[in-house]
Every structure is written in C-alpha cells, then in structure tokens.
Amino acid sequence: RSWASTSCRTRRSALARRATAIGRAVADARPLDVGDAWRTWVTLLDLLGRSQEAIIEAQNSLRYNERHQGEASESTVGAMNTLSAALNKVGRYVEAEAVQRRIIAIEARQTTTQGQTMSIYLGNFGATLMAQGKAPEAEVILRKARALMVKVANTQRPDFLGILTINLGKTVEAQGRDDEALALFRAALTELTRDTGTEHPTWAQAQGELARMLLDSGKTTEAVGHLQLARAVMQKRLDPTDGMRLTVDLLNGEAQLRSGDAQGYAAAKAAIEVERTELIDASLDPLRSALKARERASNFTRFARLALEQGAVADAFEAVQLAQFGDLDNAGSGWMARQAAATPALARLTADLQTAAGQLKRLQAARTRAVVTGEASRVATADADIAAARAHVATQSARLATEYPDYARLARPEPRRLADVQVALAPNAALLVTTPMPSGDVISLLVTRNEAFGVTVALPPRALVGWTTRLRDSIDKALTDPASSPYD
C-alpha cells in the first residue's frame, strides 16, 4: 500500500526523472536503460494525474528511442505504446489511433512477433476505435486480436482474452446484434472462469455485462443472479467509486425495482449520486472531465429512463444534464460565463481563454502527428508554440482568478434543478432536452413553466447513427458548396 501512495509515487517519479537525465548526459549510457527509465517516469507522471507532462515526456521518450535504437526496436515500440496509452487516458483518441496504427504496421513486419504481443496491440487499437464510435471497424480488429490470443497457452495477463471477448461483444451490441452480443458475453464469462477464477474484477465485469443485457431483454430473475455474483466480488476488490462497481450497483437497484421491490429505486439513485459527485469533481480537471462524462453517460441515461418510469421527472431532468455533462462543461460553461459577465472585460477574458484552450489542444495534436511521422523540425516548432500558448493560458487564468473570483462558481458546473428552470422560463416558452441512450433510443423531456413531461422514444437499431451521419454530411457539403447543397 505504501508504494501506491501519492508521496511515494512522487519520490519514484523524481528518481525516474533523475535516472533519465543522468542516462542522457553520460556518454556510455545504454539507450535501452535510458528508454526504460523514461517510460517509468511517464507512467508515474500519469499515475500522479500530471497528464500533460506525461504526454510530452512520452513523445520525448519516443524521439529518443527512435534516434538511438531505431523504429523497429522493442524499446521504441514500447515508447509508442506508452504514448498511445497516455493519449487515450485524456480522450485524445484520434492521436492515439495514429500511434497505434504505426505500432501495428511495425509489428506486422517483424518475423519474430509473438501472437500474444500482436493480439495485445490489436486489442488496444480496437478499444480506441470503440471509444470513437467506430464499431464496425473495431469489430474486425478485435476478432483478429481474439483469434491470435485463443492460440496462446500462457498469457501475460490471464484476463486479456476475456477482455477481448467482452469488448467484441460491445461492438456487436452497438451494431444492433443483441443475440450475438449476449452469446459473446457468456463466452467471456466461461473464458474468465477458466483463466482467472471467480474472484477477479474482470470476471465480475463479464457478469455485469451479461446481467445488463438480460435485464434489458426482460429476463430479470436471471439478471439478478449474475448481479449478486458481480457485486460480491466488486465489493471486495474495487473502490466504492470505481466505475464498474457503480454500474453494477445501478443495475442491481433497477433489477430490484423490476422484481417488485420499491426500495430498488432508492438504491439506483444512491449509485447515481456517487456518479454525480465523481463527475462534477472531475470538472475541475478539464483534461479528464469530458472523458469521464463520455464514459459515464450511459449510466445517467439509464437512470433517467428509470426515473421517468417512476414519474420522477425532476430526477430524470438532472440525470439527462449529467449525461450531457461533457458538452456542458466544454461549451455551455463558457457560454454561461460570458452571459453572466458583469462587464465587457470579463466577457472578453473568458472568450479569450476558450480560444486559447482550443488552440493549445490543436497544437498538442499537431505535435503528436509530428512525433508519429518523425519530423523533428516540426516537433521543435510545436514545442515553442505550445510553451507560448501555455504561458498565455496561465497568465489569463491568473487574471481571471484575481479580478473575477465569483467566476470560480462556474468552473464547477452543477446540473440545474427542474424547479429553478421552470421559474426562469417565460410563460410562453418551453425547453426541449433530448439525449440518446447506448441502445439508440432517445430520452426526450419537455419543460414549461407549469409542467414537465418525459418519454423514452424507441428507435430502430442504428437509426440515430444514420440520421447523425446524414446531418454531418449535409454540413460538410453545405460548407463546400452552399448554393447547391443546403443544410439538411
């Protein structure tokens, strides 16, 4: 436990940083040792929550390894993998995907590549594609990864085959093939029972995924059995705020309610209250808040549906806002801040900060592309631009905190209470709020000054995806040729 403490990680990070610096300074240092120390430093930075530093040092580590050991060395590929993991951690999936494609291309050229190694890289790549909503492409990649891992006798991670099967099940489910997904979750449970035993968190995760699908198909009694097994393991092995555990707690409350136990709603709401606190607290870290919001959105929409079934429209209204929290955090909060500005100077300052933050994100993406393609001059230019952008953001943030301290309340946005919104609405105004569920169904809420209604609209599988694609295509065409391609 002591080795996992923050203070100990800080000391280890300082040691890894020093080892890296010494290795780079002495003439006879082995590049392999320097690369290992550097990757350790990156990992510890990430564990300490210093995400941006971790990404920058992962990029620097990759450049060092390429220069001293070549692109195809195990150490260089390891540095690429560390970089892609750091990028994924903060939701920079497009950049992570580019790095992972390069890893797989390198590994494919290695005649000595073990099936297990390639399977792990393919599995990571498939997970990145899934995070971007690219289910069909992710399915192809995950099937390749699983086919390789099935042949491995002694795996480095006994739960990895099960993870691949779970993720494959999710990609199939996202494409509307529920029966096939259910079969894959059952297969994952069988594999994990054999490979990890019945006390492993991934085994419990498989139980939870299976229970969720059974619950959605009306097989509540069978779902309850799987949820009880999952909860028993998670309560022993996972922190009370762990995302998997909270998901299972929410599902268990829903299953209780559907089994006739009225206390189930309170149990589900208790799990969502923890989710709410975790999400809003994360908003203080802009790198992670939107990512956490995307990861947890399905739980908030699920609870919103349950709340509407119970006639608790106020609960559903807040849950739907939390499901959209990433958008609220990144766009709505800035808009509210400008609206709330007491002076034009505050409006200009908040707008400038938003612009600067967007520019910094673009510069970071450009640096990653330059690192991936090995363009050293572009990396150096990007470093200088990023440093200037950071300095500007820091200066403006300090001004904001000093000159407008009341703005701090908007840095931690809370969902609006239904009653407060109703009071604010004009007599002839209405608010329509919609949000999709992972199933493709849509939750819609209509709020007026005196009443509030909510429904879950069932849609055919993939219908919403098709409409979204059509809308985006019309935007692209209208931007290119507005005269002949009007916005849909």
PDB file of C-alpha atoms in Angstrom, residues 118-291:
ATOM      1  CA  MET A 118       0.251  -8.514 -31.655  1.00  0.00           C
ATOM      2  CA  SER A 119      -3.016  -9.513 -30.002  1.00  0.00           C
ATOM      3  CA  ILE A 120      -2.440  -7.007 -27.188  1.00  0.00           C
ATOM      4  CA  TYR A 121      -1.640  -4.203 -29.607  1.00  0.00           C
ATOM      5  CA  LEU A 122      -4.658  -5.048 -31.745  1.00  0.00           C
ATOM      6  CA  GLY A 123      -6.847  -5.223 -28.646  1.00  0.00           C
ATOM      7  CA  ASN A 124      -5.712  -1.768 -27.540  1.00  0.00           C
ATOM      8  CA  PHE A 125      -6.335  -0.452 -31.044  1.00  0.00           C
ATOM      9  CA  GLY A 126      -9.816  -1.950 -31.107  1.00  0.00           C
ATOM     10  CA  ALA A 127     -10.640  -0.294 -27.776  1.00  0.00           C
ATOM     11  CA  THR A 128      -9.533   3.085 -29.177  1.00  0.00           C
ATOM     12  CA  LEU A 129     -11.769   2.616 -32.211  1.00  0.00           C
ATOM     13  CA  MET A 130     -14.661   1.686 -29.934  1.00  0.00           C
ATOM     14  CA  ALA A 131     -14.163   4.867 -27.928  1.00  0.00           C
ATOM     15  CA  GLN A 132     -14.655   6.844 -31.141  1.00  0.00           C
ATOM     16  CA  GLY A 133     -17.854   5.008 -32.034  1.00  0.00           C
ATOM     17  CA  LYS A 134     -16.252   3.074 -34.910  1.00  0.00           C
ATOM     18  CA  ALA A 135     -17.937  -0.199 -34.029  1.00  0.00           C
ATOM     19  CA  PRO A 136     -17.730  -1.993 -37.416  1.00  0.00           C
ATOM     20  CA  GLU A 137     -14.001  -1.282 -37.770  1.00  0.00           C
ATOM     21  CA  ALA A 138     -13.382  -2.163 -34.126  1.00  0.00           C
ATOM     22  CA  GLU A 139     -15.160  -5.494 -34.603  1.00  0.00           C
ATOM     23  CA  VAL A 140     -12.785  -6.510 -37.409  1.00  0.00           C
ATOM     24  CA  ILE A 141      -9.714  -5.616 -35.333  1.00  0.00           C
ATOM     25  CA  LEU A 142     -10.966  -7.291 -32.148  1.00  0.00           C
ATOM     26  CA  ARG A 143     -11.805 -10.513 -33.999  1.00  0.00           C
ATOM     27  CA  LYS A 144      -8.196 -10.637 -35.254  1.00  0.00           C
ATOM     28  CA  ALA A 145      -6.878  -9.965 -31.755  1.00  0.00           C
ATOM     29  CA  ARG A 146      -9.066 -12.643 -30.222  1.00  0.00           C
ATOM     30  CA  ALA A 147      -8.125 -15.232 -32.868  1.00  0.00           C
ATOM     31  CA  LEU A 148      -4.459 -14.702 -32.006  1.00  0.00           C
ATOM     32  CA  MET A 149      -4.977 -14.787 -28.230  1.00  0.00           C
ATOM     33  CA  VAL A 150      -7.013 -18.002 -28.322  1.00  0.00           C
ATOM     34  CA  LYS A 151      -3.869 -19.801 -29.545  1.00  0.00           C
ATOM     35  CA  VAL A 152      -1.660 -18.546 -26.672  1.00  0.00           C
ATOM     36  CA  ALA A 153      -1.019 -21.151 -23.998  1.00  0.00           C
ATOM     37  CA  ASN A 154       0.498 -18.985 -21.227  1.00  0.00           C
ATOM     38  CA  THR A 155      -0.638 -15.390 -21.310  1.00  0.00           C
ATOM     39  CA  GLN A 156       0.993 -12.409 -19.601  1.00  0.00           C
ATOM     40  CA  ARG A 157      -2.474 -11.310 -18.472  1.00  0.00           C
ATOM     41  CA  PRO A 158      -4.860 -14.181 -17.793  1.00  0.00           C
ATOM     42  CA  ASP A 159      -7.892 -11.924 -18.200  1.00  0.00           C
ATOM     43  CA  PHE A 160      -6.914 -10.476 -21.580  1.00  0.00           C
ATOM     44  CA  LEU A 161      -8.799 -13.000 -23.705  1.00  0.00           C
ATOM     45  CA  GLY A 162     -11.891 -12.315 -21.623  1.00  0.00           C
ATOM     46  CA  ILE A 163     -11.421  -8.556 -22.079  1.00  0.00           C
ATOM     47  CA  LEU A 164     -11.176  -9.017 -25.842  1.00  0.00           C
ATOM     48  CA  THR A 165     -14.365 -11.080 -25.858  1.00  0.00           C
ATOM     49  CA  ILE A 166     -16.217  -8.522 -23.708  1.00  0.00           C
ATOM     50  CA  ASN A 167     -15.138  -5.673 -25.992  1.00  0.00           C
ATOM     51  CA  LEU A 168     -16.082  -7.671 -29.068  1.00  0.00           C
ATOM     52  CA  GLY A 169     -19.496  -8.211 -27.514  1.00  0.00           C
ATOM     53  CA  LYS A 170     -19.874  -4.459 -27.025  1.00  0.00           C
ATOM     54  CA  THR A 171     -19.018  -3.708 -30.651  1.00  0.00           C
ATOM     55  CA  VAL A 172     -21.558  -6.278 -31.845  1.00  0.00           C
ATOM     56  CA  GLU A 173     -24.197  -4.894 -29.475  1.00  0.00           C
ATOM     57  CA  ALA A 174     -23.517  -1.349 -30.746  1.00  0.00           C
ATOM     58  CA  GLN A 175     -24.446  -2.595 -34.209  1.00  0.00           C
ATOM     59  CA  GLY A 176     -27.789  -3.952 -33.023  1.00  0.00           C
ATOM     60  CA  ARG A 177     -26.907  -7.695 -32.975  1.00  0.00           C
ATOM     61  CA  ASP A 178     -28.103  -8.346 -29.438  1.00  0.00           C
ATOM     62  CA  ASP A 179     -28.320 -12.160 -29.549  1.00  0.00           C
ATOM     63  CA  GLU A 180     -24.737 -12.401 -30.817  1.00  0.00           C
ATOM     64  CA  ALA A 181     -23.566  -9.943 -28.157  1.00  0.00           C
ATOM     65  CA  LEU A 182     -25.255 -11.950 -25.408  1.00  0.00           C
ATOM     66  CA  ALA A 183     -23.528 -15.112 -26.634  1.00  0.00           C
ATOM     67  CA  LEU A 184     -20.152 -13.333 -26.579  1.00  0.00           C
ATOM     68  CA  PHE A 185     -20.664 -12.113 -23.003  1.00  0.00           C
ATOM     69  CA  ARG A 186     -21.484 -15.701 -21.979  1.00  0.00           C
ATOM     70  CA  ALA A 187     -18.341 -16.885 -23.778  1.00  0.00           C
ATOM     71  CA  ALA A 188     -16.271 -14.243 -21.958  1.00  0.00           C
ATOM     72  CA  LEU A 189     -17.623 -15.460 -18.636  1.00  0.00           C
ATOM     73  CA  THR A 190     -16.672 -19.047 -19.491  1.00  0.00           C
ATOM     74  CA  GLU A 191     -13.160 -17.983 -20.554  1.00  0.00           C
ATOM     75  CA  LEU A 192     -12.613 -15.885 -17.442  1.00  0.00           C
ATOM     76  CA  THR A 193     -13.896 -18.593 -15.110  1.00  0.00           C
ATOM     77  CA  ARG A 194     -11.242 -20.879 -16.619  1.00  0.00           C
ATOM     78  CA  ASP A 195      -8.412 -18.335 -16.854  1.00  0.00           C
ATOM     79  CA  THR A 196      -8.828 -16.121 -13.753  1.00  0.00           C
ATOM     80  CA  GLY A 197     -11.188 -17.905 -11.402  1.00  0.00           C
ATOM     81  CA  THR A 198     -14.282 -16.347  -9.896  1.00  0.00           C
ATOM     82  CA  GLU A 199     -12.686 -13.638  -7.726  1.00  0.00           C
ATOM     83  CA  HIS A 200     -11.256 -11.452 -10.478  1.00  0.00           C
ATOM     84  CA  PRO A 201     -12.720  -7.975 -11.261  1.00  0.00           C
ATOM     85  CA  THR A 202     -12.838  -8.747 -15.000  1.00  0.00           C
ATOM     86  CA  TRP A 203     -14.853 -11.899 -14.257  1.00  0.00           C
ATOM     87  CA  ALA A 204     -17.230  -9.677 -12.273  1.00  0.00           C
ATOM     88  CA  GLN A 205     -17.346  -7.209 -15.180  1.00  0.00           C
ATOM     89  CA  ALA A 206     -18.452 -10.016 -17.513  1.00  0.00           C
ATOM     90  CA  GLN A 207     -21.178 -10.924 -15.034  1.00  0.00           C
ATOM     91  CA  GLY A 208     -22.342  -7.314 -15.061  1.00  0.00           C
ATOM     92  CA  GLU A 209     -22.398  -7.016 -18.864  1.00  0.00           C
ATOM     93  CA  LEU A 210     -24.378 -10.223 -19.120  1.00  0.00           C
ATOM     94  CA  ALA A 211     -26.810  -9.041 -16.424  1.00  0.00           C
ATOM     95  CA  ARG A 212     -27.336  -5.706 -18.192  1.00  0.00           C
ATOM     96  CA  MET A 213     -28.386  -7.398 -21.439  1.00  0.00           C
ATOM     97  CA  LEU A 214     -30.614  -9.888 -19.613  1.00  0.00           C
ATOM     98  CA  LEU A 215     -32.272  -7.041 -17.735  1.00  0.00           C
ATOM     99  CA  ASP A 216     -32.918  -5.165 -20.973  1.00  0.00           C
ATOM    100  CA  SER A 217     -34.472  -8.261 -22.537  1.00  0.00           C
ATOM    101  CA  GLY A 218     -36.866  -8.726 -19.602  1.00  0.00           C
ATOM    102  CA  LYS A 219     -35.064 -11.693 -18.009  1.00  0.00           C
ATOM    103  CA  THR A 220     -34.910 -10.020 -14.605  1.00  0.00           C
ATOM    104  CA  THR A 221     -34.619 -13.131 -12.425  1.00  0.00           C
ATOM    105  CA  GLU A 222     -31.607 -14.419 -14.354  1.00  0.00           C
ATOM    106  CA  ALA A 223     -30.056 -10.944 -14.315  1.00  0.00           C
ATOM    107  CA  VAL A 224     -30.364 -10.735 -10.524  1.00  0.00           C
ATOM    108  CA  GLY A 225     -28.307 -13.903 -10.090  1.00  0.00           C
ATOM    109  CA  HIS A 226     -25.449 -12.537 -12.177  1.00  0.00           C
ATOM    110  CA  LEU A 227     -25.586  -9.165 -10.416  1.00  0.00           C
ATOM    111  CA  GLN A 228     -25.309 -10.769  -6.986  1.00  0.00           C
ATOM    112  CA  LEU A 229     -22.181 -12.643  -8.071  1.00  0.00           C
ATOM    113  CA  ALA A 230     -20.676  -9.483  -9.608  1.00  0.00           C
ATOM    114  CA  ARG A 231     -21.382  -7.341  -6.539  1.00  0.00           C
ATOM    115  CA  ALA A 232     -19.859  -9.879  -4.164  1.00  0.00           C
ATOM    116  CA  VAL A 233     -16.534  -9.666  -5.994  1.00  0.00           C
ATOM    117  CA  MET A 234     -16.599  -5.916  -6.633  1.00  0.00           C
ATOM    118  CA  GLN A 235     -17.368  -5.057  -3.024  1.00  0.00           C
ATOM    119  CA  LYS A 236     -14.251  -6.971  -2.002  1.00  0.00           C
ATOM    120  CA  ARG A 237     -11.924  -5.936  -4.825  1.00  0.00           C
ATOM    121  CA  LEU A 238     -12.943  -2.464  -6.035  1.00  0.00           C
ATOM    122  CA  ASP A 239     -13.207   1.003  -4.513  1.00  0.00           C
ATOM    123  CA  PRO A 240     -16.784   2.243  -3.856  1.00  0.00           C
ATOM    124  CA  THR A 241     -16.299   4.950  -6.506  1.00  0.00           C
ATOM    125  CA  ASP A 242     -14.993   2.559  -9.168  1.00  0.00           C
ATOM    126  CA  GLY A 243     -16.960   2.922 -12.394  1.00  0.00           C
ATOM    127  CA  MET A 244     -17.605  -0.804 -12.900  1.00  0.00           C
ATOM    128  CA  ARG A 245     -18.832  -1.187  -9.337  1.00  0.00           C
ATOM    129  CA  LEU A 246     -21.174   1.802  -9.604  1.00  0.00           C
ATOM    130  CA  THR A 247     -22.590   0.440 -12.856  1.00  0.00           C
ATOM    131  CA  VAL A 248     -23.376  -2.897 -11.215  1.00  0.00           C
ATOM    132  CA  ASP A 249     -24.899  -1.116  -8.184  1.00  0.00           C
ATOM    133  CA  LEU A 250     -27.156   0.885 -10.520  1.00  0.00           C
ATOM    134  CA  LEU A 251     -28.198  -2.252 -12.420  1.00  0.00           C
ATOM    135  CA  ASN A 252     -28.864  -4.054  -9.137  1.00  0.00           C
ATOM    136  CA  GLY A 253     -31.186  -1.261  -7.991  1.00  0.00           C
ATOM    137  CA  GLU A 254     -33.031  -1.391 -11.298  1.00  0.00           C
ATOM    138  CA  ALA A 255     -33.332  -5.186 -11.068  1.00  0.00           C
ATOM    139  CA  GLN A 256     -34.735  -4.883  -7.525  1.00  0.00           C
ATOM    140  CA  LEU A 257     -37.340  -2.417  -8.752  1.00  0.00           C
ATOM    141  CA  ARG A 258     -38.322  -4.599 -11.701  1.00  0.00           C
ATOM    142  CA  SER A 259     -38.614  -7.551  -9.318  1.00  0.00           C
ATOM    143  CA  GLY A 260     -41.227  -5.669  -7.294  1.00  0.00           C
ATOM    144  CA  ASP A 261     -39.024  -4.205  -4.548  1.00  0.00           C
ATOM    145  CA  ALA A 262     -39.864  -0.474  -4.295  1.00  0.00           C
ATOM    146  CA  GLN A 263     -36.550   0.160  -2.484  1.00  0.00           C
ATOM    147  CA  GLY A 264     -34.728  -0.552  -5.723  1.00  0.00           C
ATOM    148  CA  TYR A 265     -35.225   2.991  -6.970  1.00  0.00           C
ATOM    149  CA  ALA A 266     -33.510   4.444  -3.899  1.00  0.00           C
ATOM    150  CA  ALA A 267     -30.607   2.001  -4.386  1.00  0.00           C
ATOM    151  CA  ALA A 268     -30.229   3.010  -8.029  1.00  0.00           C
ATOM    152  CA  LYS A 269     -30.410   6.694  -7.108  1.00  0.00           C
ATOM    153  CA  ALA A 270     -27.726   6.232  -4.442  1.00  0.00           C
ATOM    154  CA  ALA A 271     -25.338   4.837  -7.057  1.00  0.00           C
ATOM    155  CA  ILE A 272     -26.110   7.756  -9.378  1.00  0.00           C
ATOM    156  CA  GLU A 273     -25.467  10.271  -6.595  1.00  0.00           C
ATOM    157  CA  VAL A 274     -21.930   8.887  -6.243  1.00  0.00           C
ATOM    158  CA  GLU A 275     -21.525   9.048 -10.027  1.00  0.00           C
ATOM    159  CA  ARG A 276     -22.732  12.649  -9.951  1.00  0.00           C
ATOM    160  CA  THR A 277     -20.216  13.673  -7.292  1.00  0.00           C
ATOM    161  CA  GLU A 278     -17.357  11.958  -9.102  1.00  0.00           C
ATOM    162  CA  LEU A 279     -18.258  13.597 -12.401  1.00  0.00           C
ATOM    163  CA  ILE A 280     -18.686  17.122 -11.060  1.00  0.00           C
ATOM    164  CA  ASP A 281     -15.464  16.877  -9.059  1.00  0.00           C
ATOM    165  CA  ALA A 282     -13.680  15.787 -12.240  1.00  0.00           C
ATOM    166  CA  SER A 283     -14.792  19.001 -13.938  1.00  0.00           C
ATOM    167  CA  LEU A 284     -12.024  20.770 -12.032  1.00  0.00           C
ATOM    168  CA  ASP A 285      -9.587  18.894 -14.312  1.00  0.00           C
ATOM    169  CA  PRO A 286     -10.543  19.899 -17.868  1.00  0.00           C
ATOM    170  CA  LEU A 287      -8.361  17.160 -19.367  1.00  0.00           C
ATOM    171  CA  ARG A 288     -10.369  14.391 -17.754  1.00  0.00           C
ATOM    172  CA  SER A 289     -13.851  15.798 -17.222  1.00  0.00           C
ATOM    173  CA  ALA A 290     -15.167  15.366 -20.765  1.00  0.00           C
ATOM    174  CA  LEU A 291     -13.670  11.874 -20.968  1.00  0.00           C
TER     175      LEU A 291
END
